Structure formats: C-alpha cells, structure tokens
PDB file of C-alpha atoms and ligand atoms in Angstrom:
ATOM      1  CA  MET A   1      80.707 175.201 -61.460  1.00  0.00           C
ATOM      2  CA  ASN A   2      81.262 177.962 -60.441  1.00  0.00           C
ATOM      3  CA  GLY A   3      82.052 179.324 -56.455  1.00  0.00           C
ATOM      4  CA  ILE A   4      77.972 179.389 -55.532  1.00  0.00           C
ATOM      5  CA  GLU A   5      77.234 175.967 -56.985  1.00  0.00           C
ATOM      6  CA  GLN A   6      80.261 174.342 -54.958  1.00  0.00           C
ATOM      7  CA  MET A   7      79.751 175.952 -52.018  1.00  0.00           C
ATOM      8  CA  TYR A   8      75.754 174.320 -52.927  1.00  0.00           C
ATOM      9  CA  GLN A   9      77.382 171.585 -53.619  1.00  0.00           C
ATOM     10  CA  GLU A  10      79.204 170.970 -50.427  1.00  0.00           C
ATOM     11  CA  ASN A  11      76.158 171.807 -48.342  1.00  0.00           C
ATOM     12  CA  ILE A  12      74.674 168.284 -50.217  1.00  0.00           C
ATOM     13  CA  LEU A  13      77.738 166.444 -49.388  1.00  0.00           C
ATOM     14  CA  ASP A  14      77.749 167.759 -45.369  1.00  0.00           C
ATOM     15  CA  HIS A  15      73.706 166.960 -45.128  1.00  0.00           C
ATOM     16  CA  TYR A  16      74.244 163.623 -47.136  1.00  0.00           C
ATOM     17  CA  LYS A  17      77.393 162.713 -44.795  1.00  0.00           C
ATOM     18  CA  ASN A  18      75.488 164.685 -41.343  1.00  0.00           C
ATOM     19  CA  PRO A  19      71.342 163.912 -41.833  1.00  0.00           C
ATOM     20  CA  ARG A  20      70.352 166.195 -39.796  1.00  0.00           C
ATOM     21  CA  ASN A  21      67.016 165.350 -37.950  1.00  0.00           C
ATOM     22  CA  LYS A  22      67.854 161.783 -38.337  1.00  0.00           C
ATOM     23  CA  GLY A  23      66.224 159.281 -36.825  1.00  0.00           C
ATOM     24  CA  ILE A  24      62.730 157.517 -35.355  1.00  0.00           C
ATOM     25  CA  ILE A  25      60.127 158.993 -33.468  1.00  0.00           C
ATOM     26  CA  LYS A  26      58.064 155.352 -31.080  1.00  0.00           C
ATOM     27  CA  ASN A  27      54.777 157.499 -30.597  1.00  0.00           C
ATOM     28  CA  PRO A  28      55.335 159.922 -33.753  1.00  0.00           C
ATOM     29  CA  SER A  29      51.583 161.469 -35.102  1.00  0.00           C
ATOM     30  CA  VAL A  30      52.102 160.154 -38.130  1.00  0.00           C
ATOM     31  CA  HIS A  31      54.536 157.999 -39.775  1.00  0.00           C
ATOM     32  CA  HIS A  32      55.060 157.312 -43.590  1.00  0.00           C
ATOM     33  CA  HIS A  33      57.174 155.518 -45.864  1.00  0.00           C
ATOM     34  CA  GLU A  34      57.843 156.689 -50.038  1.00  0.00           C
ATOM     35  CA  ASN A  35      60.304 155.126 -52.050  1.00  0.00           C
ATOM     36  CA  ASN A  36      61.576 156.500 -55.225  1.00  0.00           C
ATOM     37  CA  PRO A  37      60.653 152.954 -57.629  1.00  0.00           C
ATOM     38  CA  LEU A  38      63.218 153.540 -60.026  1.00  0.00           C
ATOM     39  CA  CYS A  39      66.165 153.157 -57.736  1.00  0.00           C
ATOM     40  CA  GLY A  40      64.847 151.845 -54.364  1.00  0.00           C
ATOM     41  CA  ASP A  41      65.579 154.972 -52.783  1.00  0.00           C
ATOM     42  CA  GLU A  42      63.562 154.660 -49.428  1.00  0.00           C
ATOM     43  CA  LEU A  43      62.606 157.674 -46.358  1.00  0.00           C
ATOM     44  CA  ASP A  44      60.838 157.524 -43.911  1.00  0.00           C
ATOM     45  CA  LEU A  45      59.574 160.578 -42.461  1.00  0.00           C
ATOM     46  CA  TYR A  46      57.735 161.041 -38.148  1.00  0.00           C
ATOM     47  CA  LEU A  47      56.287 164.313 -37.336  1.00  0.00           C
ATOM     48  CA  VAL A  48      54.811 165.427 -34.257  1.00  0.00           C
ATOM     49  CA  ILE A  49      51.999 167.294 -34.695  1.00  0.00           C
ATOM     50  CA  ASP A  50      50.275 169.837 -32.126  1.00  0.00           C
ATOM     51  CA  ASN A  51      47.483 172.133 -32.896  1.00  0.00           C
ATOM     52  CA  HIS A  52      47.964 172.032 -36.876  1.00  0.00           C
ATOM     53  CA  LYS A  53      52.314 172.345 -36.070  1.00  0.00           C
ATOM     54  CA  VAL A  54      54.987 170.632 -36.403  1.00  0.00           C
ATOM     55  CA  ILE A  55      56.386 170.415 -33.078  1.00  0.00           C
ATOM     56  CA  ASP A  56      59.355 167.743 -33.584  1.00  0.00           C
ATOM     57  CA  VAL A  57      60.412 165.785 -36.897  1.00  0.00           C
ATOM     58  CA  LYS A  58      62.691 162.612 -37.571  1.00  0.00           C
ATOM     59  CA  ILE A  59      63.708 161.836 -40.951  1.00  0.00           C
ATOM     60  CA  ASN A  60      65.345 157.964 -41.639  1.00  0.00           C
ATOM     61  CA  GLY A  61      66.217 157.007 -44.948  1.00  0.00           C
ATOM     62  CA  HIS A  62      69.010 155.582 -47.398  1.00  0.00           C
ATOM     63  CA  GLY A  63      69.451 156.386 -51.423  1.00  0.00           C
ATOM     64  CA  CYS A  64      71.586 159.248 -53.281  1.00  0.00           C
ATOM     65  CA  ALA A  65      73.276 162.755 -51.701  1.00  0.00           C
ATOM     66  CA  ILE A  66      70.115 164.650 -53.300  1.00  0.00           C
ATOM     67  CA  SER A  67      67.602 162.605 -51.819  1.00  0.00           C
ATOM     68  CA  GLN A  68      68.777 162.112 -48.569  1.00  0.00           C
ATOM     69  CA  ALA A  69      70.766 165.554 -48.355  1.00  0.00           C
ATOM     70  CA  SER A  70      66.598 167.026 -49.300  1.00  0.00           C
ATOM     71  CA  ALA A  71      65.120 165.280 -46.578  1.00  0.00           C
ATOM     72  CA  SER A  72      67.708 166.143 -44.020  1.00  0.00           C
ATOM     73  CA  MET A  73      67.612 169.853 -45.424  1.00  0.00           C
ATOM     74  CA  LEU A  74      63.903 170.090 -45.669  1.00  0.00           C
ATOM     75  CA  SER A  75      63.657 168.000 -41.844  1.00  0.00           C
ATOM     76  CA  GLU A  76      64.946 171.800 -40.702  1.00  0.00           C
ATOM     77  CA  GLN A  77      62.620 173.447 -42.792  1.00  0.00           C
ATOM     78  CA  ILE A  78      59.848 172.167 -41.099  1.00  0.00           C
ATOM     79  CA  LYS A  79      59.823 172.227 -36.761  1.00  0.00           C
ATOM     80  CA  GLY A  80      57.891 174.913 -35.540  1.00  0.00           C
ATOM     81  CA  LYS A  81      56.006 175.389 -38.755  1.00  0.00           C
ATOM     82  CA  ALA A  82      52.016 175.233 -39.250  1.00  0.00           C
ATOM     83  CA  LEU A  83      50.353 172.511 -41.526  1.00  0.00           C
ATOM     84  CA  GLU A  84      48.868 175.124 -43.703  1.00  0.00           C
ATOM     85  CA  ASP A  85      52.314 176.639 -45.165  1.00  0.00           C
ATOM     86  CA  LEU A  86      53.762 173.139 -45.393  1.00  0.00           C
ATOM     87  CA  LYS A  87      51.223 172.367 -48.002  1.00  0.00           C
ATOM     88  CA  LYS A  88      52.164 175.495 -49.706  1.00  0.00           C
ATOM     89  CA  LEU A  89      55.909 173.842 -50.349  1.00  0.00           C
ATOM     90  CA  ALA A  90      56.430 173.783 -53.773  1.00  0.00           C
ATOM     91  CA  LYS A  91      59.186 172.222 -56.228  1.00  0.00           C
ATOM     92  CA  GLU A  92      60.967 175.382 -56.959  1.00  0.00           C
ATOM     93  CA  ASN A  93      60.967 175.733 -52.950  1.00  0.00           C
ATOM     94  CA  ILE A  94      63.130 172.050 -52.773  1.00  0.00           C
ATOM     95  CA  LEU A  95      65.087 173.474 -55.747  1.00  0.00           C
ATOM     96  CA  GLU A  96      66.240 176.995 -54.318  1.00  0.00           C
ATOM     97  CA  MET A  97      66.985 174.908 -50.962  1.00  0.00           C
ATOM     98  CA  LEU A  98      69.185 172.688 -53.147  1.00  0.00           C
ATOM     99  CA  GLY A  99      70.577 175.354 -55.312  1.00  0.00           C
ATOM    100  CA  ILE A 100      71.951 173.489 -58.077  1.00  0.00           C
ATOM    101  CA  PRO A 101      70.515 172.223 -61.988  1.00  0.00           C
ATOM    102  CA  LEU A 102      69.228 168.955 -61.468  1.00  0.00           C
ATOM    103  CA  SER A 103      68.491 166.923 -64.612  1.00  0.00           C
ATOM    104  CA  PRO A 104      64.527 164.785 -64.793  1.00  0.00           C
ATOM    105  CA  VAL A 105      65.835 162.006 -63.103  1.00  0.00           C
ATOM    106  CA  ARG A 106      68.070 164.124 -60.105  1.00  0.00           C
ATOM    107  CA  LEU A 107      64.841 166.219 -59.717  1.00  0.00           C
ATOM    108  CA  LYS A 108      62.681 162.700 -59.068  1.00  0.00           C
ATOM    109  CA  CYS A 109      65.443 162.066 -55.771  1.00  0.00           C
ATOM    110  CA  ALA A 110      64.991 166.058 -54.921  1.00  0.00           C
ATOM    111  CA  LEU A 111      61.566 165.868 -54.922  1.00  0.00           C
ATOM    112  CA  LEU A 112      60.897 162.241 -52.498  1.00  0.00           C
ATOM    113  CA  SER A 113      61.040 164.334 -49.562  1.00  0.00           C
ATOM    114  CA  LEU A 114      58.548 167.367 -50.484  1.00  0.00           C
ATOM    115  CA  ASP A 115      55.808 163.997 -51.142  1.00  0.00           C
ATOM    116  CA  THR A 116      56.622 162.094 -48.424  1.00  0.00           C
ATOM    117  CA  LEU A 117      56.243 165.392 -46.399  1.00  0.00           C
ATOM    118  CA  LYS A 118      52.715 165.769 -48.241  1.00  0.00           C
ATOM    119  CA  ASN A 119      52.126 162.526 -48.680  1.00  0.00           C
ATOM    120  CA  SER A 120      51.988 162.185 -44.661  1.00  0.00           C
ATOM    121  CA  ILE A 121      50.054 165.596 -43.638  1.00  0.00           C
ATOM    122  CA  LEU A 122      47.422 164.019 -46.255  1.00  0.00           C
ATOM    123  CA  ILE A 123      47.650 161.176 -44.076  1.00  0.00           C
ATOM    124  CA  TYR A 124      47.338 163.242 -41.290  1.00  0.00           C
ATOM    125  CA  GLU A 125      44.310 164.880 -41.770  1.00  0.00           C
ATOM    126  CA  LYS A 126      42.245 162.387 -43.238  1.00  0.00           C
ATOM    127  CA  TYR A 127      43.147 159.479 -41.013  1.00  0.00           C
ATOM    128  CA  VAL A 128      44.133 160.780 -37.752  1.00  0.00           C
ATOM    129  CA  ASN A 129      42.796 163.829 -37.358  1.00  0.00           C
ATOM    130  CA  LYS A 130      39.952 164.230 -39.452  1.00  0.00           C
ATOM    131  CA  LYS A 131      37.815 167.233 -39.493  1.00  0.00           C
TER     132      LYS A 131
HETATM  133 FE1  FES B   1      67.249 157.107 -56.040  1.00  0.00          FE
HETATM  134 FE2  FES B   1      68.183 159.208 -56.017  1.00  0.00          FE
HETATM  135  S1  FES B   1      68.947 158.070 -57.460  1.00  0.00           S
HETATM  136  S2  FES B   1      66.531 159.046 -55.427  1.00  0.00           S
END
C-alpha cells in the first residue's frame, strides 16, 4: 500500500469509528432502509428536503468498515445539495471518495450508501412530493 492509499485507509477507519451525521430524524421528508443481502449489513437514511434541496441528513446502520464509512462520507457531501445534482452521483464518485481499489464484493459494500440515497430520492419524488 502506498502512502496515499494508507491515508485514504485511515480516513475510512476514522469515518467507520466516528460516523458523521449519525442518528435519526423524527419527522424526515423521507426515510429509507437498505441492506446488503449478501451479508446483512444495513443502512437507514433520513433526509429533510426543502425546495428540492437536502437541508438535513442522518444515517444509522451497522456493518463493515467500507459500507459504514462510505455512508458517513456521503452524508457529509449531500447536505445542502440539490436533488437533481445528487441524482447524478455515480459509482465513480463513491470510489473517488473512498480512494482505495476495491474488489467486486467490496464494491457492493461501498455502493450500499449510494443505492440508499438514490432510492430515497426516488421514493421522495414518487410518493412524497409528486410532480
Ligand atoms: Fe456487508 Fe460490506 S460486508 S456491506
């Protein structure tokens, strides 16, 4: 592992041990739960949305370091962002955020947070804030 990868690895562990935006929101605009059926790791995402922007976010979950660190890092990135921009987030953005090479199995771990976010927005737009 080179120095940069080690730095990313340490950052992942820091987010895993001290997840940012951890908790629940009592009356969110949308709350969605996803799990990774391969291992049972879970993630709950709570969003408060106003005027098509995320104004508050909380995450709650348990599982491997990659899935939970990825959720923590993503939570820091989505506050204040427009739903339209969040819908454009892709696998590459998550990989860039984590900064280390991942095996296909680990990729599933990394993408749990993105899947949860995308489905939360889908549910919000389809059922909560119908256009
Ligand atoms: Fe389950 Fe990583 S081992 S999400």
